[in-house]
Tab-separated table of C-alpha atoms in Angstrom:
chain	number	residue	atom	x	y	z
A	1	MET	CA	-192.153	-137.587	-52.376
A	2	ASP	CA	-189.842	-140.381	-51.715
A	3	THR	CA	-187.563	-140.463	-48.661
A	4	LEU	CA	-184.435	-139.152	-50.438
A	5	SER	CA	-186.246	-136.313	-52.153
A	6	LEU	CA	-187.790	-135.454	-48.923
A	7	PHE	CA	-184.446	-135.643	-47.142
A	8	PHE	CA	-182.904	-133.442	-50.052
A	9	THR	CA	-185.463	-130.897	-49.826
A	10	ALA	CA	-185.470	-130.752	-45.994
A	11	SER	CA	-181.761	-130.330	-46.274
A	12	LEU	CA	-181.792	-127.492	-48.790
A	13	LEU	CA	-184.534	-125.559	-47.059
A	14	ALA	CA	-182.199	-125.907	-43.596
A	15	PHE	CA	-179.489	-124.647	-45.318
A	16	GLY	CA	-180.981	-122.035	-47.049
A	17	LEU	CA	-182.635	-120.777	-43.465
A	18	TYR	CA	-178.951	-120.886	-41.961
A	19	TRP	CA	-177.766	-118.926	-44.944
A	20	PHE	CA	-180.157	-116.295	-44.482
A	21	ILE	CA	-179.773	-115.802	-40.873
A	22	CYS	CA	-176.059	-116.621	-39.974
A	23	ILE	CA	-174.038	-116.153	-43.103
A	24	LEU	CA	-175.876	-113.467	-45.025
A	25	GLY	CA	-175.610	-111.620	-41.686
A	26	SER	CA	-177.195	-108.089	-41.114
A	27	ALA	CA	-178.725	-105.090	-43.340
A	28	GLU	CA	-174.921	-103.612	-43.863
A	29	GLN	CA	-172.433	-105.463	-42.336
A	30	LYS	CA	-172.162	-108.830	-40.084
A	31	GLY	CA	-172.135	-108.031	-36.317
A	32	LYS	CA	-174.063	-109.729	-33.750
A	33	SER	CA	-175.676	-112.944	-34.879
A	34	ALA	CA	-179.234	-112.907	-35.434
A	35	LEU	CA	-179.500	-116.425	-33.755
A	36	HIS	CA	-178.212	-114.329	-30.190
A	37	LEU	CA	-180.504	-111.390	-30.445
A	38	SER	CA	-181.699	-110.536	-26.929
A	39	GLY	CA	-183.440	-107.634	-24.826
A	40	GLY	CA	-179.856	-106.544	-23.303
A	41	SER	CA	-180.034	-106.925	-19.562
A	42	ILE	CA	-183.943	-107.582	-19.820
A	43	SER	CA	-185.157	-111.187	-19.320
A	44	ALA	CA	-186.743	-112.848	-22.554
A	45	ASP	CA	-189.925	-113.105	-20.743
A	46	ASN	CA	-190.067	-109.351	-20.008
A	47	VAL	CA	-189.041	-107.816	-23.534
A	48	GLY	CA	-192.768	-107.215	-24.457
A	49	ASP	CA	-193.837	-105.625	-21.171
A	50	LYS	CA	-190.798	-103.433	-21.317
A	51	TYR	CA	-191.200	-102.403	-25.016
A	52	ASN	CA	-195.018	-101.257	-23.900
A	53	GLN	CA	-193.456	-99.404	-20.839
A	54	TYR	CA	-191.168	-97.884	-23.195
A	55	ARG	CA	-193.918	-96.425	-25.583
A	56	SER	CA	-195.982	-95.452	-22.435
A	57	PHE	CA	-193.621	-92.706	-21.885
A	58	PHE	CA	-194.668	-90.838	-24.856
A	59	ARG	CA	-198.527	-91.395	-23.769
A	60	ARG	CA	-197.138	-89.212	-20.873
A	61	PRO	CA	-195.051	-86.595	-22.258
A	62	LYS	CA	-194.748	-84.492	-18.897
A	63	GLU	CA	-192.873	-87.702	-17.443
A	64	ILE	CA	-190.030	-87.804	-19.809
A	65	GLU	CA	-189.254	-83.833	-19.534
A	66	THR	CA	-188.277	-84.750	-16.011
A	67	ALA	CA	-184.389	-85.329	-15.347
A	68	ASP	CA	-185.129	-88.276	-12.849
A	69	LYS	CA	-187.331	-89.835	-15.374
A	70	VAL	CA	-185.087	-90.171	-18.327
A	71	PRO	CA	-182.306	-92.102	-17.235
A	72	ALA	CA	-184.627	-95.198	-16.847
A	73	PHE	CA	-186.232	-94.229	-20.104
A	74	VAL	CA	-183.035	-94.323	-22.037
A	75	ASP	CA	-181.751	-97.153	-20.291
A	76	THR	CA	-184.612	-99.381	-21.203
A	77	PHE	CA	-184.581	-98.138	-24.809
A	78	TYR	CA	-180.938	-99.300	-25.229
A	79	ASN	CA	-181.729	-103.035	-23.438
A	80	LEU	CA	-184.226	-103.137	-26.159
A	81	VAL	CA	-182.539	-102.007	-29.377
A	82	THR	CA	-178.407	-102.271	-28.727
A	83	ASP	CA	-178.513	-105.988	-30.136
A	84	ILE	CA	-180.594	-105.073	-33.274
A	85	TYR	CA	-178.200	-102.196	-33.937
A	86	GLU	CA	-175.302	-104.486	-33.609
A	87	TRP	CA	-176.568	-107.001	-35.842
A	88	GLY	CA	-178.224	-104.434	-38.629
A	89	TRP	CA	-176.207	-101.409	-38.315
A	90	GLY	CA	-172.873	-102.293	-36.883
A	91	GLN	CA	-170.850	-101.167	-33.316
A	92	SER	CA	-170.833	-97.146	-34.327
A	93	PHE	CA	-174.277	-96.267	-33.302
A	94	HIS	CA	-174.343	-93.076	-35.526
A	95	PHE	CA	-174.753	-91.633	-38.972
A	96	SER	CA	-171.922	-89.924	-41.126
A	97	PRO	CA	-171.989	-87.929	-44.434
A	98	SER	CA	-171.575	-90.543	-47.374
A	99	LEU	CA	-168.212	-89.898	-49.046
A	100	PRO	CA	-168.265	-90.820	-52.873
A	101	GLY	CA	-166.548	-93.943	-53.614
A	102	ARG	CA	-166.051	-95.325	-50.170
A	103	SER	CA	-168.218	-97.825	-48.278
A	104	HIS	CA	-170.133	-96.887	-45.418
A	105	ARG	CA	-167.730	-98.229	-42.678
A	106	ASP	CA	-165.050	-96.234	-44.471
A	107	ALA	CA	-167.186	-92.827	-43.927
A	108	THR	CA	-168.063	-93.826	-40.314
A	109	ARG	CA	-164.790	-94.103	-39.574
A	110	ALA	CA	-163.715	-90.867	-41.108
A	111	HIS	CA	-166.405	-89.105	-39.189
A	112	GLU	CA	-165.001	-90.606	-36.060
A	113	GLU	CA	-161.638	-89.512	-36.856
A	114	PHE	CA	-162.439	-85.950	-37.735
A	115	ALA	CA	-164.122	-85.251	-33.903
A	116	VAL	CA	-160.719	-86.305	-32.180
A	117	ASP	CA	-158.517	-84.625	-34.942
A	118	LEU	CA	-160.494	-81.427	-33.783
A	119	LEU	CA	-159.470	-82.041	-30.205
A	120	ASN	CA	-155.766	-82.199	-31.121
A	121	VAL	CA	-154.669	-84.362	-28.202
A	122	SER	CA	-151.380	-86.556	-28.555
A	123	PRO	CA	-150.741	-90.021	-28.071
A	124	GLY	CA	-151.265	-90.906	-24.276
A	125	SER	CA	-153.867	-88.288	-23.476
A	126	ARG	CA	-156.978	-89.238	-21.510
A	127	ILE	CA	-160.159	-88.225	-23.266
A	128	LEU	CA	-163.709	-88.873	-22.642
A	129	ASP	CA	-166.213	-90.460	-24.612
A	130	ALA	CA	-169.835	-88.953	-23.210
A	131	GLY	CA	-172.289	-91.553	-23.937
A	132	CYS	CA	-170.266	-94.416	-25.863
A	133	GLY	CA	-172.579	-97.168	-26.568
A	134	VAL	CA	-170.872	-100.407	-27.340
A	135	GLY	CA	-167.609	-98.339	-28.100
A	136	GLY	CA	-167.471	-98.642	-31.991
A	137	PRO	CA	-166.058	-94.979	-32.144
A	138	MET	CA	-164.083	-95.095	-28.883
A	139	ARG	CA	-161.845	-97.984	-30.621
A	140	ALA	CA	-161.782	-95.955	-34.005
A	141	ILE	CA	-160.856	-92.969	-31.946
A	142	ALA	CA	-157.954	-94.931	-29.500
A	143	SER	CA	-156.501	-96.339	-32.674
A	144	HIS	CA	-156.368	-93.499	-34.841
A	145	SER	CA	-155.271	-91.136	-32.213
A	146	GLY	CA	-153.141	-93.115	-29.270
A	147	ALA	CA	-155.359	-91.481	-26.823
A	148	ARG	CA	-156.633	-93.097	-23.691
A	149	VAL	CA	-160.627	-93.373	-23.897
A	150	VAL	CA	-162.507	-93.307	-20.913
A	151	GLY	CA	-166.532	-94.188	-22.105
A	152	ILE	CA	-169.798	-93.626	-20.173
A	153	THR	CA	-172.750	-94.946	-20.924
A	154	ILE	CA	-176.193	-95.721	-18.799
A	155	ASN	CA	-176.774	-99.161	-19.993
A	156	GLU	CA	-175.043	-102.238	-18.253
A	157	TYR	CA	-175.239	-104.333	-21.355
A	158	GLN	CA	-173.856	-101.866	-23.422
A	159	VAL	CA	-170.473	-101.623	-21.037
A	160	SER	CA	-170.362	-105.668	-21.171
A	161	ARG	CA	-170.583	-105.625	-24.991
A	162	ALA	CA	-167.997	-102.510	-25.164
A	163	ARG	CA	-165.628	-104.484	-23.088
A	164	LEU	CA	-165.897	-107.444	-25.170
A	165	HIS	CA	-165.389	-105.641	-28.408
A	166	ASN	CA	-162.314	-103.632	-26.967
A	167	LYS	CA	-160.573	-107.123	-25.699
A	168	LYS	CA	-161.315	-108.683	-29.078
A	169	ALA	CA	-159.805	-105.625	-30.964
A	170	GLY	CA	-156.689	-105.612	-28.463
A	171	LEU	CA	-157.771	-102.315	-26.992
A	172	ASP	CA	-158.795	-103.181	-23.654
A	173	LYS	CA	-155.596	-101.474	-21.986
A	174	GLN	CA	-156.429	-98.385	-23.903
A	175	CYS	CA	-160.057	-98.197	-23.686
A	176	GLU	CA	-162.180	-98.389	-20.631
A	177	VAL	CA	-165.910	-98.416	-20.182
A	178	VAL	CA	-167.870	-97.009	-17.155
A	179	CYS	CA	-171.449	-97.253	-16.475
A	180	GLY	CA	-173.144	-94.084	-15.384
A	181	ASN	CA	-175.155	-91.149	-16.032
A	182	PHE	CA	-173.473	-88.501	-18.081
A	183	LEU	CA	-175.329	-86.062	-16.105
A	184	HIS	CA	-173.511	-86.828	-12.861
A	185	MET	CA	-170.240	-88.523	-14.064
A	186	PRO	CA	-168.085	-90.371	-11.340
A	187	PHE	CA	-164.806	-88.639	-12.610
A	188	ASP	CA	-162.736	-86.058	-10.613
A	189	GLU	CA	-162.765	-82.499	-11.861
A	190	SER	CA	-160.032	-81.425	-14.390
A	191	SER	CA	-159.143	-84.966	-15.254
A	192	PHE	CA	-159.294	-85.310	-18.926
A	193	ASP	CA	-157.331	-83.822	-21.690
A	194	GLY	CA	-160.395	-83.478	-24.434
A	195	ALA	CA	-163.896	-84.956	-24.516
A	196	TYR	CA	-166.476	-85.825	-27.338
A	197	SER	CA	-169.985	-86.787	-27.566
A	198	ILE	CA	-171.121	-88.466	-31.027
A	199	GLU	CA	-174.971	-88.225	-31.478
A	200	ALA	CA	-175.373	-88.859	-27.497
A	201	THR	CA	-176.238	-85.944	-25.765
A	202	CYS	CA	-179.897	-85.530	-27.535
A	203	HIS	CA	-180.824	-87.997	-24.578
A	204	ALA	CA	-180.399	-85.533	-22.074
A	205	PRO	CA	-183.401	-83.961	-20.928
A	206	GLU	CA	-181.847	-80.649	-20.517
A	207	LEU	CA	-178.225	-80.219	-22.617
A	208	GLU	CA	-176.916	-77.762	-20.009
A	209	GLU	CA	-176.622	-80.597	-17.223
A	210	VAL	CA	-174.490	-82.767	-19.327
A	211	TYR	CA	-172.510	-79.945	-20.787
A	212	SER	CA	-171.835	-78.711	-17.406
A	213	ASP	CA	-170.956	-82.074	-16.083
A	214	ILE	CA	-168.443	-82.282	-19.095
A	215	TYR	CA	-167.018	-78.582	-18.528
A	216	ARG	CA	-166.464	-79.812	-15.035
A	217	VAL	CA	-164.182	-83.009	-15.778
A	218	LEU	CA	-161.973	-81.224	-18.355
A	219	LYS	CA	-158.650	-79.682	-17.595
A	220	PRO	CA	-158.549	-75.892	-18.356
A	221	GLY	CA	-157.449	-75.271	-21.829
A	222	ALA	CA	-158.929	-78.789	-22.975
A	223	LEU	CA	-161.467	-78.908	-25.996
A	224	TYR	CA	-164.600	-80.435	-26.353
A	225	VAL	CA	-166.575	-81.615	-29.663
A	226	SER	CA	-170.083	-82.767	-29.973
A	227	TYR	CA	-172.139	-83.872	-32.902
A	228	GLU	CA	-175.806	-82.889	-31.915
A	229	TRP	CA	-179.298	-84.001	-33.410
A	230	VAL	CA	-181.033	-80.674	-33.852
A	231	THR	CA	-183.926	-79.471	-35.880
A	232	THR	CA	-182.597	-77.058	-38.279
A	233	GLU	CA	-183.367	-73.181	-39.612
A	234	LEU	CA	-185.859	-75.229	-42.236
A	235	TYR	CA	-188.016	-76.634	-39.505
A	236	ARG	CA	-191.531	-74.835	-38.870
A	237	GLY	CA	-193.312	-75.540	-35.731
A	238	ASP	CA	-196.773	-74.819	-37.588
A	239	ASN	CA	-196.218	-77.618	-40.355
A	240	PRO	CA	-198.431	-80.509	-39.466
A	241	GLU	CA	-195.610	-82.651	-41.431
A	242	HIS	CA	-192.837	-81.356	-40.034
A	243	VAL	CA	-194.102	-82.009	-36.444
A	244	GLU	CA	-195.050	-85.431	-37.586
A	245	ILE	CA	-191.412	-85.945	-38.843
A	246	ILE	CA	-189.790	-84.956	-35.399
A	247	GLN	CA	-192.174	-86.539	-33.198
A	248	GLY	CA	-191.580	-89.604	-34.953
A	249	ILE	CA	-188.001	-89.219	-34.571
A	250	GLU	CA	-188.340	-88.620	-30.883
A	251	ARG	CA	-190.737	-91.761	-30.315
A	252	GLY	CA	-188.227	-93.838	-32.220
A	253	ASP	CA	-185.174	-93.183	-30.483
A	254	ALA	CA	-185.550	-92.473	-26.992
A	255	LEU	CA	-185.437	-88.319	-27.103
A	256	PRO	CA	-186.994	-86.416	-24.802
A	257	GLY	CA	-187.267	-83.427	-27.182
A	258	LEU	CA	-185.006	-82.345	-29.894
A	259	ARG	CA	-183.569	-79.094	-29.591
A	260	SER	CA	-183.081	-76.436	-32.068
A	261	TYR	CA	-179.872	-75.803	-33.865
A	262	ASP	CA	-179.413	-72.186	-32.761
A	263	GLN	CA	-179.673	-73.243	-28.866
A	264	ILE	CA	-176.786	-75.209	-28.816
A	265	SER	CA	-174.109	-72.579	-28.835
A	266	GLU	CA	-175.867	-70.616	-26.155
A	267	ILE	CA	-175.972	-73.441	-23.810
A	268	ALA	CA	-172.225	-74.044	-24.152
A	269	ARG	CA	-171.330	-70.587	-23.356
A	270	LYS	CA	-174.022	-70.464	-20.314
A	271	VAL	CA	-171.969	-73.439	-18.615
A	272	GLY	CA	-168.598	-71.601	-19.461
A	273	PHE	CA	-167.092	-72.903	-22.835
A	274	GLU	CA	-165.980	-70.878	-25.629
A	275	VAL	CA	-167.042	-71.720	-28.738
A	276	LEU	CA	-164.524	-72.074	-31.580
A	277	LYS	CA	-166.598	-73.534	-34.384
A	278	GLU	CA	-170.167	-74.657	-35.319
A	279	GLN	CA	-171.225	-76.278	-38.154
A	280	ASP	CA	-173.963	-78.626	-39.640
A	281	LEU	CA	-171.772	-81.544	-41.202
A	282	ALA	CA	-174.620	-82.811	-43.375
A	283	LYS	CA	-174.739	-79.474	-45.502
A	284	ALA	CA	-173.099	-79.549	-48.973
A	285	PRO	CA	-170.750	-80.635	-50.153
A	286	ALA	CA	-171.452	-83.513	-47.699
A	287	GLY	CA	-172.915	-86.446	-49.068
A	288	PRO	CA	-176.531	-87.361	-47.962
A	289	TRP	CA	-176.108	-89.064	-44.359
A	290	TRP	CA	-179.790	-90.763	-44.656
A	291	SER	CA	-178.635	-92.856	-48.057
A	292	ARG	CA	-177.787	-95.492	-46.145
A	293	LEU	CA	-181.124	-95.836	-44.562
A	294	LYS	CA	-182.613	-95.723	-47.646
A	295	MET	CA	-180.632	-98.242	-49.605
A	296	GLY	CA	-181.421	-100.882	-46.641
A	297	ARG	CA	-185.259	-100.743	-46.895
A	298	ILE	CA	-184.806	-104.281	-48.662
A	299	ALA	CA	-182.583	-105.602	-45.939
A	300	TYR	CA	-184.458	-104.165	-43.301
A	301	TRP	CA	-187.729	-106.144	-44.783
A	302	ARG	CA	-185.625	-109.167	-45.027
A	303	ASN	CA	-184.150	-108.595	-41.326
A	304	HIS	CA	-187.757	-108.180	-40.303
A	305	VAL	CA	-188.745	-111.459	-41.594
A	306	VAL	CA	-185.834	-112.961	-39.899
A	307	VAL	CA	-186.575	-111.592	-36.468
A	308	THR	CA	-190.276	-112.816	-37.146
A	309	VAL	CA	-189.432	-116.337	-37.565
A	310	LEU	CA	-186.725	-116.552	-34.855
A	311	ALA	CA	-189.297	-114.968	-32.663
A	312	TRP	CA	-191.799	-117.703	-33.654
A	313	LEU	CA	-189.127	-120.179	-33.171
A	314	ARG	CA	-188.735	-118.984	-29.549
A	315	ILE	CA	-185.034	-118.239	-30.458
A	316	ALA	CA	-185.554	-114.542	-29.990
A	317	PRO	CA	-187.985	-112.791	-27.514
A	318	LYS	CA	-191.069	-111.849	-29.081
A	319	GLY	CA	-191.192	-108.426	-27.935
A	320	VAL	CA	-188.321	-108.047	-30.471
A	321	VAL	CA	-190.616	-108.127	-33.282
A	322	ASP	CA	-192.118	-104.996	-32.303
A	323	VAL	CA	-188.945	-103.460	-31.384
A	324	HIS	CA	-187.596	-104.120	-35.026
A	325	GLU	CA	-190.635	-102.700	-36.565
A	326	MET	CA	-190.606	-99.416	-34.506
A	327	LEU	CA	-186.792	-99.027	-35.646
A	328	PHE	CA	-188.096	-99.580	-39.384
A	329	LYS	CA	-190.586	-96.865	-39.140
A	330	THR	CA	-188.001	-94.476	-37.420
A	331	ALA	CA	-185.960	-94.971	-40.207
A	332	ASP	CA	-188.738	-93.703	-42.574
A	333	TYR	CA	-189.123	-90.576	-40.080
A	334	LEU	CA	-185.225	-90.067	-40.423
A	335	THR	CA	-185.090	-90.321	-44.134
A	336	ARG	CA	-187.770	-87.847	-44.215
A	337	GLY	CA	-186.128	-85.622	-41.808
A	338	GLY	CA	-183.057	-85.261	-43.986
A	339	GLU	CA	-184.674	-85.226	-47.332
A	340	THR	CA	-186.649	-81.872	-45.807
A	341	GLY	CA	-183.800	-80.811	-44.444
A	342	ILE	CA	-185.433	-79.911	-41.195
A	343	PHE	CA	-183.353	-82.582	-39.146
A	344	THR	CA	-179.553	-83.198	-38.772
A	345	PRO	CA	-177.659	-85.672	-36.482
A	346	MET	CA	-174.603	-83.844	-37.065
A	347	HIS	CA	-174.562	-80.241	-35.901
A	348	MET	CA	-170.831	-80.048	-34.918
A	349	ILE	CA	-170.041	-77.762	-31.903
A	350	LEU	CA	-166.350	-77.323	-30.840
A	351	CYS	CA	-165.538	-75.796	-27.582
A	352	ARG	CA	-162.821	-74.962	-25.161
A	353	LYS	CA	-162.708	-74.825	-21.260
A	354	PRO	CA	-160.985	-71.265	-20.878
A	355	GLU	CA	-157.377	-71.405	-19.225
A	356	GLU	CA	-158.197	-69.695	-16.322
A	357	ALA	CA	-161.491	-71.498	-15.637
A	358	ALA	CA	-162.967	-71.923	-12.448
A	359	THR	CA	-164.481	-75.349	-11.902
A	360	HIS	CA	-168.417	-75.320	-11.530
């Protein structure tokens, strides 16, 4: 091969790799560049060790059932997965029912707007996002409602990402992000006009603890809506396949243990809430929320090749390959959970703090 042909071939390969990684983007929409994948607040050299530490929690299940162990467990998880989620999924780390003729992005936005519409808040109201991630729902809700949104996440890296996105969107005056534990929030009692959680409280070791603190910071008469990850009435604990699916979801999503659908309203009432409405938003006529996972299978394989190549080139931390493989396997468990109907990530509960409520 002469020099010109060699140069042409090398240039073509280089352009192909650049297109594959930088232009083609992620599984569903371009988010964070693949060239900047990291382990969050974890140094590149320690990503592999932290991944092994995360996996070890499930070899010692009693540890993740205790409240003092769970914050570090969840924090480690989100250091490991936040960049991959942004790159391969987007800035809203949750599912939504598919809508005929509309994109996944539109369906996601509609799901978020529905949550704040239930709160019936007016522009300028101060509302809480309990478990805000990098703030995708926060920004959509702030734009839609005109409310001032205060988000809390346990992960410092997510705080920095959310603030960056808020500023880019021109919403940094309307959206505030705080690093903290939603079991013990650094907010005054009766200081919010409403609150929501979108697929976040599943990380709490005891749902009563997070509901109790949300109750504390709400003003009397204010509403709270949550989308909960739960097992449905179809789940059978004596069915080995059901158990395998649910345990796979728990392992791959930093869950100390999924709750049953029939526990949610009972816990809400126990802390003092009035339960106004409860509904599984995944049930018909809603379209399957897991369709996005199935449609992205080829893209996930492509992304795994990208991650592997970047790790081999030492552009991405080596442990990111293991994390991406874990998430790929988890996507299969989530799909099976949706197809069998034994799991839903959108069990909606709408609650109100009574007007005459005493603060806990």
